[in-house]
Coordinates of C-alpha atoms in Angstrom, one line a residue:
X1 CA 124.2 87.4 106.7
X2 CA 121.3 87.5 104.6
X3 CA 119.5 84.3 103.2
X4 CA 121.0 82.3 100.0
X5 CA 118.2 82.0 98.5
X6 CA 116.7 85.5 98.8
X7 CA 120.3 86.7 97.4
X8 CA 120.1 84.6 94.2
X9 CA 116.2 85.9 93.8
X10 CA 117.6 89.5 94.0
X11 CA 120.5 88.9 91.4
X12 CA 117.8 87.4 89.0
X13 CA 115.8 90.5 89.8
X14 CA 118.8 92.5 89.4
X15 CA 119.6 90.5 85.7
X16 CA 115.9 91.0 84.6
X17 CA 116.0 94.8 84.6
X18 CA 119.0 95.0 82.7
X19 CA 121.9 95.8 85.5
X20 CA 119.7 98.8 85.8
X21 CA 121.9 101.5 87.8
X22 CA 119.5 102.0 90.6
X23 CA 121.0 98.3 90.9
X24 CA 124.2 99.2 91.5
X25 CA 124.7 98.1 94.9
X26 CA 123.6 94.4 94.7
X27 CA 126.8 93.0 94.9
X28 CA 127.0 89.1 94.7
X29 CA 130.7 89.6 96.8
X30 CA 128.6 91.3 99.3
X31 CA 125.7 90.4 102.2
X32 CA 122.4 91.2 100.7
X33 CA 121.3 92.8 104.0
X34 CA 123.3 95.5 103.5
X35 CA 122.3 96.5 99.9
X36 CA 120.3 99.8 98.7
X37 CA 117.0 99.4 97.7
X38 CA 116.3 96.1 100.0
X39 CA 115.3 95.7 103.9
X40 CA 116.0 92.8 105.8
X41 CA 114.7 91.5 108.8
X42 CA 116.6 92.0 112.0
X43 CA 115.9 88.8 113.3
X44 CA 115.6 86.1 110.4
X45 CA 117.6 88.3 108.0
X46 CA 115.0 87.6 105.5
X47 CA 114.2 89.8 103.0
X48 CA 111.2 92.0 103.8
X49 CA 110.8 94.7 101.8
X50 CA 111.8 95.5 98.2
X51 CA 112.4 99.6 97.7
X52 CA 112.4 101.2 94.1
X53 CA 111.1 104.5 94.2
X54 CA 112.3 106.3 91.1
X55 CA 114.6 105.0 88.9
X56 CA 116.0 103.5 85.7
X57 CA 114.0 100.0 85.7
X58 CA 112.7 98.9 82.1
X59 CA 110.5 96.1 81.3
X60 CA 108.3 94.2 83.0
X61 CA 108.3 93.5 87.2
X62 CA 110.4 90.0 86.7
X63 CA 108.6 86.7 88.3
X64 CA 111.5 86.4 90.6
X65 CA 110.2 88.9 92.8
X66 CA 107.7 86.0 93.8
X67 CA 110.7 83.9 95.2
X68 CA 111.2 86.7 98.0
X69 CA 108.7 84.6 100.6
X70 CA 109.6 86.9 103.0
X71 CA 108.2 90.0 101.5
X72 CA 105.7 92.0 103.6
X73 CA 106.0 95.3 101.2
X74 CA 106.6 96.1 97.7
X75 CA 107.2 99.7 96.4
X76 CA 107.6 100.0 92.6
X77 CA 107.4 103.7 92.2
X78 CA 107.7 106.4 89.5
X79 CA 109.4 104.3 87.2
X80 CA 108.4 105.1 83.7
X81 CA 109.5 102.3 81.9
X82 CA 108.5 99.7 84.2
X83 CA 105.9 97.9 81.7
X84 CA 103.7 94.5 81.1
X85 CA 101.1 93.4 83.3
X86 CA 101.5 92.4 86.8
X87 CA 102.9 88.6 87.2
X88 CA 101.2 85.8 88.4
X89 CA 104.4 84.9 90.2
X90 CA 103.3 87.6 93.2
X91 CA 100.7 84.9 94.4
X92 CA 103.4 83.0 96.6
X93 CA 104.3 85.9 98.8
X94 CA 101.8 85.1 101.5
X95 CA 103.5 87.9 104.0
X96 CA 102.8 90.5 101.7
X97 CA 101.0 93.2 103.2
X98 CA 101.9 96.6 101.4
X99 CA 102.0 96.8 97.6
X100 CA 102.7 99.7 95.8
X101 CA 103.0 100.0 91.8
X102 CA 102.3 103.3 91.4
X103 CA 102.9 106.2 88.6
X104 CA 104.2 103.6 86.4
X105 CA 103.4 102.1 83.0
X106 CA 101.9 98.8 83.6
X107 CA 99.0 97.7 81.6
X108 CA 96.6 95.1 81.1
X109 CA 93.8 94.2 83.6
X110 CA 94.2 94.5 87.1
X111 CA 94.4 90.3 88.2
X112 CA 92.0 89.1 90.0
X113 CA 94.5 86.7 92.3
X114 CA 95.4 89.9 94.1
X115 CA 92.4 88.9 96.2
X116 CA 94.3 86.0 97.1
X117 CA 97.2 87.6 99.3
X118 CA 95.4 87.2 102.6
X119 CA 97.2 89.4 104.6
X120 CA 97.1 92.5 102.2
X121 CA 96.7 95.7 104.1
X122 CA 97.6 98.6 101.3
X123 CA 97.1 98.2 97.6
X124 CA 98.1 100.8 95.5
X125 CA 97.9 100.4 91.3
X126 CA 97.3 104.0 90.8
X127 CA 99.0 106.4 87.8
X128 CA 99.4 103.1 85.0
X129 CA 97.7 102.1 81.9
X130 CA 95.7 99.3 83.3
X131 CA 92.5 98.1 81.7
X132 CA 89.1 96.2 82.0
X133 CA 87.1 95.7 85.1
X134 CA 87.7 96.1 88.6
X135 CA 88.0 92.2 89.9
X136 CA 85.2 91.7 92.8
X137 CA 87.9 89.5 94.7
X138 CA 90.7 92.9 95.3
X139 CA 88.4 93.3 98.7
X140 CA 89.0 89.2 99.9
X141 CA 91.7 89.9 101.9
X142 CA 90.5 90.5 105.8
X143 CA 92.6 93.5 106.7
X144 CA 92.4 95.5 103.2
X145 CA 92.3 99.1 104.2
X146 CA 93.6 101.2 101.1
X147 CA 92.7 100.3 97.8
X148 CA 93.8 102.7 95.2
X149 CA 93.3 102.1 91.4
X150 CA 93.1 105.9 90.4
X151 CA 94.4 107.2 87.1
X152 CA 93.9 103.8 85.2
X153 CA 91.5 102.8 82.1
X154 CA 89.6 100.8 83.7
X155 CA 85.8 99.8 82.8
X156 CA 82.2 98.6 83.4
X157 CA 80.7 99.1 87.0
X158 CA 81.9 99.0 90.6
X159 CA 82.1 96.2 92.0
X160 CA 79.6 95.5 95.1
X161 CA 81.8 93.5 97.0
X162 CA 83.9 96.7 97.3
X163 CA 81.2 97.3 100.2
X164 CA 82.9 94.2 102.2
X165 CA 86.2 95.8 102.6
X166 CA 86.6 94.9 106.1
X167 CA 89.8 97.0 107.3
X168 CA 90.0 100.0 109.6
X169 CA 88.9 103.5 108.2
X170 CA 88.9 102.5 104.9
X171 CA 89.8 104.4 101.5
X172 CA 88.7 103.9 98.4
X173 CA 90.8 105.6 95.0
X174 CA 88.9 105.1 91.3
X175 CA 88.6 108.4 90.2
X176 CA 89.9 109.3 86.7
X177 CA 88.6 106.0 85.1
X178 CA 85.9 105.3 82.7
X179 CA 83.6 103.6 85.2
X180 CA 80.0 103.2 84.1
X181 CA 76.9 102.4 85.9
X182 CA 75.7 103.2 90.0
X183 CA 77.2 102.9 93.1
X184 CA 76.4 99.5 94.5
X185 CA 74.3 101.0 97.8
X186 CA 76.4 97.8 99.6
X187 CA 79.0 101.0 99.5
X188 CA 77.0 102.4 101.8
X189 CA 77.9 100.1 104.7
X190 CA 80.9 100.4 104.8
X191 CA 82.6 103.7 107.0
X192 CA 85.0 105.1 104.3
X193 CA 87.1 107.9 105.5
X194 CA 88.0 109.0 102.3
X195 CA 86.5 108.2 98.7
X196 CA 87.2 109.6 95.6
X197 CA 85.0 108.6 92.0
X198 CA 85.4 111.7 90.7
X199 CA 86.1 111.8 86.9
X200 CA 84.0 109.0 85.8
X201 CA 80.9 108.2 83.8
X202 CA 78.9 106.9 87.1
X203 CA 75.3 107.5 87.3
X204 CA 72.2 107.5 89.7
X205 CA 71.9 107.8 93.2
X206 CA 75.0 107.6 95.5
X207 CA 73.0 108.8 98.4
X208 CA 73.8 105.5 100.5
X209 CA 77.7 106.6 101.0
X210 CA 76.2 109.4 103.3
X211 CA 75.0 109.3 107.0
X212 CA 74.7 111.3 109.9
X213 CA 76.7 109.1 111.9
X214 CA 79.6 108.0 109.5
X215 CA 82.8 109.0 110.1
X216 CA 84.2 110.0 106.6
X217 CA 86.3 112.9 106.2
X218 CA 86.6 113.3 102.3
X219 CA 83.8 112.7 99.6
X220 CA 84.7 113.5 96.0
X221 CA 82.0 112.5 93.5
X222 CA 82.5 115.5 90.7
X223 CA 82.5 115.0 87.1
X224 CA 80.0 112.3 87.1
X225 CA 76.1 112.2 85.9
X226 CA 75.1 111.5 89.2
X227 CA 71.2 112.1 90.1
X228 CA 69.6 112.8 93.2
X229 CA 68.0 114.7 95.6
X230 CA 70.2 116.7 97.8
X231 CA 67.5 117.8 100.0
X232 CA 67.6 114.8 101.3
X233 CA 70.9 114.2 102.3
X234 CA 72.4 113.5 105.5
X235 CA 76.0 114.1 105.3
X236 CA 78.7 112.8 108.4
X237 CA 78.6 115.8 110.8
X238 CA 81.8 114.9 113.0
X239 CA 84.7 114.5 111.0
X240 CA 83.6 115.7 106.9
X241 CA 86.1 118.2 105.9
X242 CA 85.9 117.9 101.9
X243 CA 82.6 117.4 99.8
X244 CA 82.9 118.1 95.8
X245 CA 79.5 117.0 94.1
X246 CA 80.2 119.8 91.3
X247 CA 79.3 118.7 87.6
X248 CA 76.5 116.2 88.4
X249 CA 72.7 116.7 87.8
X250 CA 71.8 116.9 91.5
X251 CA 68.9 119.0 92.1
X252 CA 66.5 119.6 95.2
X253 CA 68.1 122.1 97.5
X254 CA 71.2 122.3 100.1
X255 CA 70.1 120.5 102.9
X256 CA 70.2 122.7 106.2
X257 CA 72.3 119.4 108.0
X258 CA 75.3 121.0 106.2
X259 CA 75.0 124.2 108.5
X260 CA 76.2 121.2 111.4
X261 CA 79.2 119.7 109.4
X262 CA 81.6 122.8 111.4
X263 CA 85.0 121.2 109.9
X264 CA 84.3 121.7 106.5
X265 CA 87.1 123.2 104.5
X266 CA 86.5 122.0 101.1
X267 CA 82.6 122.3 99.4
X268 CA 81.8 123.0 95.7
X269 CA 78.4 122.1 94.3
X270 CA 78.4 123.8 91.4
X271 CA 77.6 122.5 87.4
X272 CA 74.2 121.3 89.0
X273 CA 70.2 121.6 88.5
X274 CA 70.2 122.8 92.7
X275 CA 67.6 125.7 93.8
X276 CA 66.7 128.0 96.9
X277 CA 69.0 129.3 99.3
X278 CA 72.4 128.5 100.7
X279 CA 71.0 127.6 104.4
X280 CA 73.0 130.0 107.0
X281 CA 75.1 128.7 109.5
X282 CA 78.1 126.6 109.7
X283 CA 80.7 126.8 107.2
X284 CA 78.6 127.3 104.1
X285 CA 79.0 131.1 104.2
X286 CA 82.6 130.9 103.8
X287 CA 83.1 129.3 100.7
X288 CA 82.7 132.2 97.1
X289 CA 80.8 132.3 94.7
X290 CA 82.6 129.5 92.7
X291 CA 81.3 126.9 95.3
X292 CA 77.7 127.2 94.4
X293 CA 77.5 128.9 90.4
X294 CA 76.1 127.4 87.3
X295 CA 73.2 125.7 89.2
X296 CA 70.1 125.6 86.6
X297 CA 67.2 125.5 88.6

């Protein structure tokens, strides 16, 4: 049977959206174990995960989802009336390890004590309304991996700590913001495999999230007023399949190292101030005419 207390947090939860349909199953007659929505663990029978994709939820994520202890993952998910900020109350779940809030309507600014769950692996706040800066703590915990804040209002520049996210292959989401300044180069030590700040207002030189020997598969930096010199560029050779620097004010030339990058499936450089020749070789004589236009030398 599943634990008392973790049955009267889920009935709160249960009262503080309203009875909401999705719901339905959380039966106080019944073991908790065995409702929808919830997963318990085999062992303690403790709740561990919480399981809301889609749905009829409205208001705000209640505080009594921070009397779960047991939680390791979170998944509030395309719920459009799910709204308020993100409560304080989340702090005590110190087995959390996957949070999800995404394509929802939270606001407000992203909390800084989200930094504080150590054993966060996944963070996804992507598709809400949230505001202000990016906190320099999100990248604390040891194992962080994913962090995802795409889609969002948020403001002012990257953080450098976001170059101490210490997980394995690492990806970074903040495209469609309105982020303003350069990239920190401390991004540049870390081994992304994918990174997306497209669709920003980020300037400068982002030159230090390249390397020969980096393993990153995706790099999306379009809509942007980056500057720099492509020439010299040295993009990842083994595993880069996707590069979009389109709508920039890169100049300089294509590099002939991007006749070596043979997995390439995705390339557009166009909107730029680029000149010369598209090297031969490689991939680069696959991609049309829409890859490479608009460059004013």
């Amino acid at each position: 049977l599943c634990n008392a207390d973790d049955k009267r947090a889920l009935l709160r939860i249960k009262k503080a959206f309203d009875n909401a349909y999705v719901l339905s199953s959380w039966d106080a007659a019944t073991d908790c174990c065995e409702w929808n929505n919830v997963e318990c663990d085999s062992t303690t029978h403790r709740i561990v995960a919480l399981n809301l994709p889609r749905g009829d939820l409205s208001g705000p994520i209640p505080s009594a989802v921070g009397d779960l202890p047991y939680l390791q993952n979170i998944y509030l998910h395309k719920q459009p009336n799910l709204t308020g900020n993100i409560p304080r109350s989340l702090l005590k779940l110190k087995n959390l390890q996957y949070l999800t809030l995404s394509y929802n309507n939270l606001s407000g600014p992203i909390p800084g004590f989200l930094g504080d769950l150590a054993n966060l692996i996944f963070l996804d706040l992507s598709y809400n309304r949230f505001s202000g800066p990016i906190p320099s703590s999100l990248t604390n915990p040891p194992n962080l991996r994913s962090l995802r804040l795409d889609r969002n209002a948020l403001t002012g520049s990257i953080p450098a700590s976001l170059g101490r996210i210490q997980g394995s292959s690492p990806y970074l989401y903040l495209s469609h913001n309105q982020l303003t300044g350069e990239v920190p180069t401390a991004l540049g030590d870390v081994d992304y495999t994918y990174m997306d700040l497209s669709w920003n207002q980020l300037s400068g030189d982002p030159s230090a999230l390249f390397g020969r020997n980096k393993s990153t598969q995706q790099i999306y930096l379009s809509r942007n007023t980056f500057e720099f010199n492509m020439s010299e560029m040295e993009p990842p050779q083994e595993n880069l399949i996707a590069l979009d620097l389109s709508h920039n004010k890169i100049f300089g030339g294509i590099p002939v190292a991007m006749t070596g990058v043979t997995n390439l499936q995705i390339f557009n450089v166009s909107y730029n101030r680029l000149c010369g020749e598209i090297p031969v070789g490689g991939r680069l004589q696959s991609f049309d005419s829409t890859a490479y236009f608009h460059n004013r030398c």
